[in-house]
């Protein structure tokens, strides 16, 4: 379909000749009503005549187009827009094109040379655009063009005044693009090169003739069309070629050390690194630019010597083949009832509500831990920057967003003790605009799996590595039913909600420090996404499960927008069997903060502790216990015979359910349940069922390996000794 401007009203300043005339003719030819503005000045801004604009209007009308002339200077911005409104009743497009030159070498530039150039180019474009702005905002459509110049972008001898004003226009456009964006008012900047009276003194005649203005107009038309979603772009255009420009920034170098003054010598010594464009980044916004500084501050604080965006010498990039399956160092989390209570307060529980007491008072006969406390022990590895240590995952840590969270609880959480969490990179997805990292975290209490978390971490700008877009491992968000919610609970967060929640272990200054928040582009510190998650979970627990934590099975949510502490949260809930769909909004703004969310509950009967125990018990547990007993009997004889450490990861329903280590290398040998700190020679991963098949002799381990039922990591040759152990020591 050809691009039509039927019904659109277009104002082009300085359209009496050169490029502006060409734009006017092209817009009119495609159905636009055109205001042809031109003061009829000479190239230096002197003189005045209506002839230039009139001639173009005549040309357009002769071809059957719609046009009126306007002879005001762009310094009378309101009058130009009024012409459009008087003649055609609206204004859709403004092309700021009028311009003059007053070239002089820098020292010879007079005040007038400087002021005139700024008045016509920069101030003129400001005045005309400001006059159109509210009309465009109200009608939720507007397209604005600013005309800069290569002289502005790169500098040019004898054009200091012109360069300054021309690059000023780019600055103006950058901010208009941001302010107009949500009203569908877009502003782009072009740097044309074409033969016109402005360039006739600087270009040889042949070149002048061949660089036709009609090679520039099509870009202007496209950028001004309603179909074009480009906003804030900068384009060079000439001779039939169009290219886009952007900023580039070196990885840079931190030259400051903790508790030491920053000195110029350090700048000198690091100069090569500061200026090295290898692996340069392309910040797109003020937020992009400033987000880095948050990282720098914390890097200086923690005395990281490398440059702020990557370890020294490392190259940003993602290699799924290398990263997927990698484990982060396991983390240990020791807690007492204090942490449980602190968390409950952090997610808004209050003694105002008598049935909250079981989560707030350790002396309560049913004192329990909120199920969503299960996210807390799992986050420490990730918080401690473990992600950047993973091979194949060289990402810019300032670009990380917590996108989604899935939590599943296998048995009610203890109210004190030590929990061990094991984090694995489950998958890596290429979402184009970024990379999505799926992190699976299994949390164990005394070797028993108590919780499973899946963090979906989005890394802005890290996409395009050629990876897959979806993963069967991802726990998907699910949209709520399309009917009115079955229940809605409104709850207020307090001004200090984030200040309180962070004491549970997420110390990111974004949630407390106004200057950090500002650097991230927020007006004020924001509440933790996982705090809203906790609010929503307890709303469901109260509404549908009588505040009984053992009914909680799982929860999923996608974090859409932040909450400012003090705002009210409104949780809408839909019951569909054992699944409670949730949508969580900020009441004051109506903004959705948690989307695609749900809580799965256990049936009342299913949730009894006996059933949970039964459901959690693995057949393989018995075998390992037996192996352990027999190992003791056999003593060091077996250690001499086997001389290896075997690790086992037993899965149930596709998830890690237990971890065992058989040490037949050290001392008299030992059996260990749960995370193991020593070196393991070979690790087997197998489902509980298949493990039993192997033990019973119904499944040959080699066959299990080739069919993918048994995965082996480490010294695969040692698997041969496996049969010996299983055969001799697991007779049931
Ligand atoms: P041009 O001189 O042919 O067109 C400029 C028009 O603006 C003239 O018709 C002039 O009467 C009008 N004008 C001057 N002061 C005015 C005022 N106060 N109010 C209303 N109209 C006024 O020049 P050309 O080459 O078509 O330039 C158009 C724009 O493109 C200018 O902003 C220029 O700086 C820019 N540009 C042009 C390049 C080229 O290669 N032609 C290179 C880079 C930028």
PDB file of C-alpha atoms in Angstrom, residues 511-644:
ATOM      1  CA  UNK A 511      14.568   0.352  47.235  1.00  0.00           C
ATOM      2  CA  UNK A 512      15.799   2.858  49.817  1.00  0.00           C
ATOM      3  CA  UNK A 513      18.163   5.464  48.392  1.00  0.00           C
ATOM      4  CA  UNK A 514      16.460   8.286  46.461  1.00  0.00           C
ATOM      5  CA  UNK A 515      19.595   9.110  44.466  1.00  0.00           C
ATOM      6  CA  UNK A 516      20.035   5.478  43.385  1.00  0.00           C
ATOM      7  CA  UNK A 517      16.373   5.345  42.425  1.00  0.00           C
ATOM      8  CA  UNK A 518      16.802   8.525  40.388  1.00  0.00           C
ATOM      9  CA  UNK A 519      19.739   6.983  38.564  1.00  0.00           C
ATOM     10  CA  UNK A 520      17.514   4.061  37.658  1.00  0.00           C
ATOM     11  CA  UNK A 521      14.967   6.521  36.274  1.00  0.00           C
ATOM     12  CA  UNK A 522      12.492   6.357  39.171  1.00  0.00           C
ATOM     13  CA  UNK A 523      10.994   9.341  40.981  1.00  0.00           C
ATOM     14  CA  UNK A 524      11.398   7.621  44.356  1.00  0.00           C
ATOM     15  CA  UNK A 525      12.694   4.310  45.715  1.00  0.00           C
ATOM     16  CA  UNK A 526      10.416   1.462  44.642  1.00  0.00           C
ATOM     17  CA  UNK A 527       9.020  -1.499  46.494  1.00  0.00           C
ATOM     18  CA  UNK A 528      10.615  -4.890  45.816  1.00  0.00           C
ATOM     19  CA  UNK A 529       8.676  -6.939  43.244  1.00  0.00           C
ATOM     20  CA  UNK A 530       8.914  -9.895  45.584  1.00  0.00           C
ATOM     21  CA  UNK A 531       7.290  -7.828  48.341  1.00  0.00           C
ATOM     22  CA  UNK A 532       4.186  -7.329  46.170  1.00  0.00           C
ATOM     23  CA  UNK A 533       4.444 -11.047  45.439  1.00  0.00           C
ATOM     24  CA  UNK A 534       4.262 -11.742  49.177  1.00  0.00           C
ATOM     25  CA  UNK A 535       1.288  -9.391  49.571  1.00  0.00           C
ATOM     26  CA  UNK A 536      -0.642 -11.137  46.798  1.00  0.00           C
ATOM     27  CA  UNK A 537       0.202 -14.601  48.141  1.00  0.00           C
ATOM     28  CA  UNK A 538      -1.099 -13.873  51.601  1.00  0.00           C
ATOM     29  CA  UNK A 539      -4.250 -12.309  50.142  1.00  0.00           C
ATOM     30  CA  UNK A 540      -4.937 -15.642  48.437  1.00  0.00           C
ATOM     31  CA  UNK A 541      -4.005 -17.632  51.515  1.00  0.00           C
ATOM     32  CA  UNK A 542      -6.438 -15.646  53.619  1.00  0.00           C
ATOM     33  CA  UNK A 543      -9.242 -15.561  51.069  1.00  0.00           C
ATOM     34  CA  UNK A 544      -9.135 -19.181  49.926  1.00  0.00           C
ATOM     35  CA  UNK A 545      -7.083 -21.209  52.402  1.00  0.00           C
ATOM     36  CA  UNK A 546      -7.978 -19.869  55.812  1.00  0.00           C
ATOM     37  CA  UNK A 547      -4.386 -18.661  56.314  1.00  0.00           C
ATOM     38  CA  UNK A 548      -3.168 -22.253  56.411  1.00  0.00           C
ATOM     39  CA  UNK A 549       0.379 -22.260  54.974  1.00  0.00           C
ATOM     40  CA  UNK A 550       0.296 -26.023  54.367  1.00  0.00           C
ATOM     41  CA  UNK A 551      -2.372 -25.444  51.697  1.00  0.00           C
ATOM     42  CA  UNK A 552       0.099 -23.420  49.603  1.00  0.00           C
ATOM     43  CA  UNK A 553       1.572 -25.407  46.740  1.00  0.00           C
ATOM     44  CA  UNK A 554       2.985 -23.000  44.198  1.00  0.00           C
ATOM     45  CA  UNK A 555       2.915 -19.448  42.910  1.00  0.00           C
ATOM     46  CA  UNK A 556       3.849 -17.750  39.675  1.00  0.00           C
ATOM     47  CA  UNK A 557       3.907 -14.043  38.810  1.00  0.00           C
ATOM     48  CA  UNK A 558       5.281 -11.695  36.210  1.00  0.00           C
ATOM     49  CA  UNK A 559       6.547  -8.311  37.434  1.00  0.00           C
ATOM     50  CA  UNK A 560       5.131  -5.618  35.201  1.00  0.00           C
ATOM     51  CA  UNK A 561       5.421  -2.247  36.948  1.00  0.00           C
ATOM     52  CA  UNK A 562       6.886  -1.025  40.218  1.00  0.00           C
ATOM     53  CA  UNK A 563       4.944   0.016  43.314  1.00  0.00           C
ATOM     54  CA  UNK A 564       5.891   3.095  45.291  1.00  0.00           C
ATOM     55  CA  UNK A 565       5.849   2.448  49.049  1.00  0.00           C
ATOM     56  CA  UNK A 566       2.687   4.016  50.459  1.00  0.00           C
ATOM     57  CA  UNK A 567       0.504   3.061  47.509  1.00  0.00           C
ATOM     58  CA  UNK A 568      -2.320   0.555  47.920  1.00  0.00           C
ATOM     59  CA  UNK A 569      -2.242  -2.872  46.355  1.00  0.00           C
ATOM     60  CA  UNK A 570      -5.390  -4.391  44.986  1.00  0.00           C
ATOM     61  CA  UNK A 571      -5.365  -8.136  44.412  1.00  0.00           C
ATOM     62  CA  UNK A 572      -8.047  -9.512  42.105  1.00  0.00           C
ATOM     63  CA  UNK A 573      -8.590 -13.267  42.415  1.00  0.00           C
ATOM     64  CA  UNK A 574     -10.353 -15.872  40.309  1.00  0.00           C
ATOM     65  CA  UNK A 575     -10.860 -19.387  41.649  1.00  0.00           C
ATOM     66  CA  UNK A 576     -10.632 -22.182  39.077  1.00  0.00           C
ATOM     67  CA  UNK A 577     -10.459 -25.442  40.979  1.00  0.00           C
ATOM     68  CA  UNK A 578      -7.273 -25.484  43.043  1.00  0.00           C
ATOM     69  CA  UNK A 579      -5.783 -22.659  41.048  1.00  0.00           C
ATOM     70  CA  UNK A 580      -6.350 -19.079  42.133  1.00  0.00           C
ATOM     71  CA  UNK A 581      -5.542 -16.686  39.295  1.00  0.00           C
ATOM     72  CA  UNK A 582      -4.313 -13.291  40.445  1.00  0.00           C
ATOM     73  CA  UNK A 583      -3.869  -9.844  39.048  1.00  0.00           C
ATOM     74  CA  UNK A 584      -2.363  -7.233  41.307  1.00  0.00           C
ATOM     75  CA  UNK A 585      -2.771  -3.512  40.676  1.00  0.00           C
ATOM     76  CA  UNK A 586      -1.781  -0.215  42.260  1.00  0.00           C
ATOM     77  CA  UNK A 587      -5.141   1.072  43.385  1.00  0.00           C
ATOM     78  CA  UNK A 588      -4.273   4.753  42.961  1.00  0.00           C
ATOM     79  CA  UNK A 589      -3.142   4.453  39.334  1.00  0.00           C
ATOM     80  CA  UNK A 590      -4.814   1.278  38.107  1.00  0.00           C
ATOM     81  CA  UNK A 591      -1.384   0.084  36.893  1.00  0.00           C
ATOM     82  CA  UNK A 592      -1.023  -3.687  36.813  1.00  0.00           C
ATOM     83  CA  UNK A 593       2.028  -4.708  38.849  1.00  0.00           C
ATOM     84  CA  UNK A 594       1.736  -8.498  38.891  1.00  0.00           C
ATOM     85  CA  UNK A 595       0.371 -10.167  35.776  1.00  0.00           C
ATOM     86  CA  UNK A 596      -0.215 -13.734  34.604  1.00  0.00           C
ATOM     87  CA  UNK A 597      -0.036 -14.708  38.252  1.00  0.00           C
ATOM     88  CA  UNK A 598      -1.562 -17.606  40.128  1.00  0.00           C
ATOM     89  CA  UNK A 599      -1.370 -19.554  43.367  1.00  0.00           C
ATOM     90  CA  UNK A 600      -1.975 -23.296  43.346  1.00  0.00           C
ATOM     91  CA  UNK A 601      -3.416 -24.695  46.550  1.00  0.00           C
ATOM     92  CA  UNK A 602      -3.484 -28.206  47.916  1.00  0.00           C
ATOM     93  CA  UNK A 603      -6.850 -29.756  48.688  1.00  0.00           C
ATOM     94  CA  UNK A 604      -7.609 -29.653  52.373  1.00  0.00           C
ATOM     95  CA  UNK A 605      -7.114 -33.412  52.713  1.00  0.00           C
ATOM     96  CA  UNK A 606      -4.074 -33.540  50.434  1.00  0.00           C
ATOM     97  CA  UNK A 607      -2.311 -31.034  52.593  1.00  0.00           C
ATOM     98  CA  UNK A 608      -2.222 -32.997  55.816  1.00  0.00           C
ATOM     99  CA  UNK A 609       1.346 -33.457  57.008  1.00  0.00           C
ATOM    100  CA  UNK A 610       1.104 -37.246  56.636  1.00  0.00           C
ATOM    101  CA  UNK A 611       0.200 -36.950  52.996  1.00  0.00           C
ATOM    102  CA  UNK A 612       2.921 -34.452  52.388  1.00  0.00           C
ATOM    103  CA  UNK A 613       5.448 -36.814  53.871  1.00  0.00           C
ATOM    104  CA  UNK A 614       4.201 -39.661  51.789  1.00  0.00           C
ATOM    105  CA  UNK A 615       4.192 -37.598  48.625  1.00  0.00           C
ATOM    106  CA  UNK A 616       7.719 -36.446  49.363  1.00  0.00           C
ATOM    107  CA  UNK A 617       9.167 -39.890  50.150  1.00  0.00           C
ATOM    108  CA  UNK A 618      11.261 -41.456  47.426  1.00  0.00           C
ATOM    109  CA  UNK A 619      11.726 -45.151  46.812  1.00  0.00           C
ATOM    110  CA  UNK A 620      15.404 -44.515  46.244  1.00  0.00           C
ATOM    111  CA  UNK A 621      15.726 -43.222  49.818  1.00  0.00           C
ATOM    112  CA  UNK A 622      15.364 -46.802  51.066  1.00  0.00           C
ATOM    113  CA  UNK A 623      18.027 -48.053  48.685  1.00  0.00           C
ATOM    114  CA  UNK A 624      20.513 -45.416  49.747  1.00  0.00           C
ATOM    115  CA  UNK A 625      19.826 -46.060  53.400  1.00  0.00           C
ATOM    116  CA  UNK A 626      20.529 -49.706  52.749  1.00  0.00           C
ATOM    117  CA  UNK A 627      23.693 -48.876  50.833  1.00  0.00           C
ATOM    118  CA  UNK A 628      24.817 -46.772  53.778  1.00  0.00           C
ATOM    119  CA  UNK A 629      24.201 -49.594  56.215  1.00  0.00           C
ATOM    120  CA  UNK A 630      26.090 -52.115  54.133  1.00  0.00           C
ATOM    121  CA  UNK A 631      28.942 -49.724  53.515  1.00  0.00           C
ATOM    122  CA  UNK A 632      29.490 -49.567  57.245  1.00  0.00           C
ATOM    123  CA  UNK A 633      29.621 -53.365  57.363  1.00  0.00           C
ATOM    124  CA  UNK A 634      32.083 -53.622  54.496  1.00  0.00           C
ATOM    125  CA  UNK A 635      34.410 -50.977  55.939  1.00  0.00           C
ATOM    126  CA  UNK A 636      37.589 -49.914  54.168  1.00  0.00           C
ATOM    127  CA  UNK A 637      37.698 -52.968  51.951  1.00  0.00           C
ATOM    128  CA  UNK A 638      35.144 -51.423  49.649  1.00  0.00           C
ATOM    129  CA  UNK A 639      36.975 -48.092  49.644  1.00  0.00           C
ATOM    130  CA  UNK A 640      40.099 -49.825  48.362  1.00  0.00           C
ATOM    131  CA  UNK A 641      38.142 -51.649  45.706  1.00  0.00           C
ATOM    132  CA  UNK A 642      36.210 -48.702  44.336  1.00  0.00           C
ATOM    133  CA  UNK A 643      38.237 -45.589  45.256  1.00  0.00           C
ATOM    134  CA  UNK A 644      35.759 -43.008  43.963  1.00  0.00           C
TER     135      UNK A 644
END
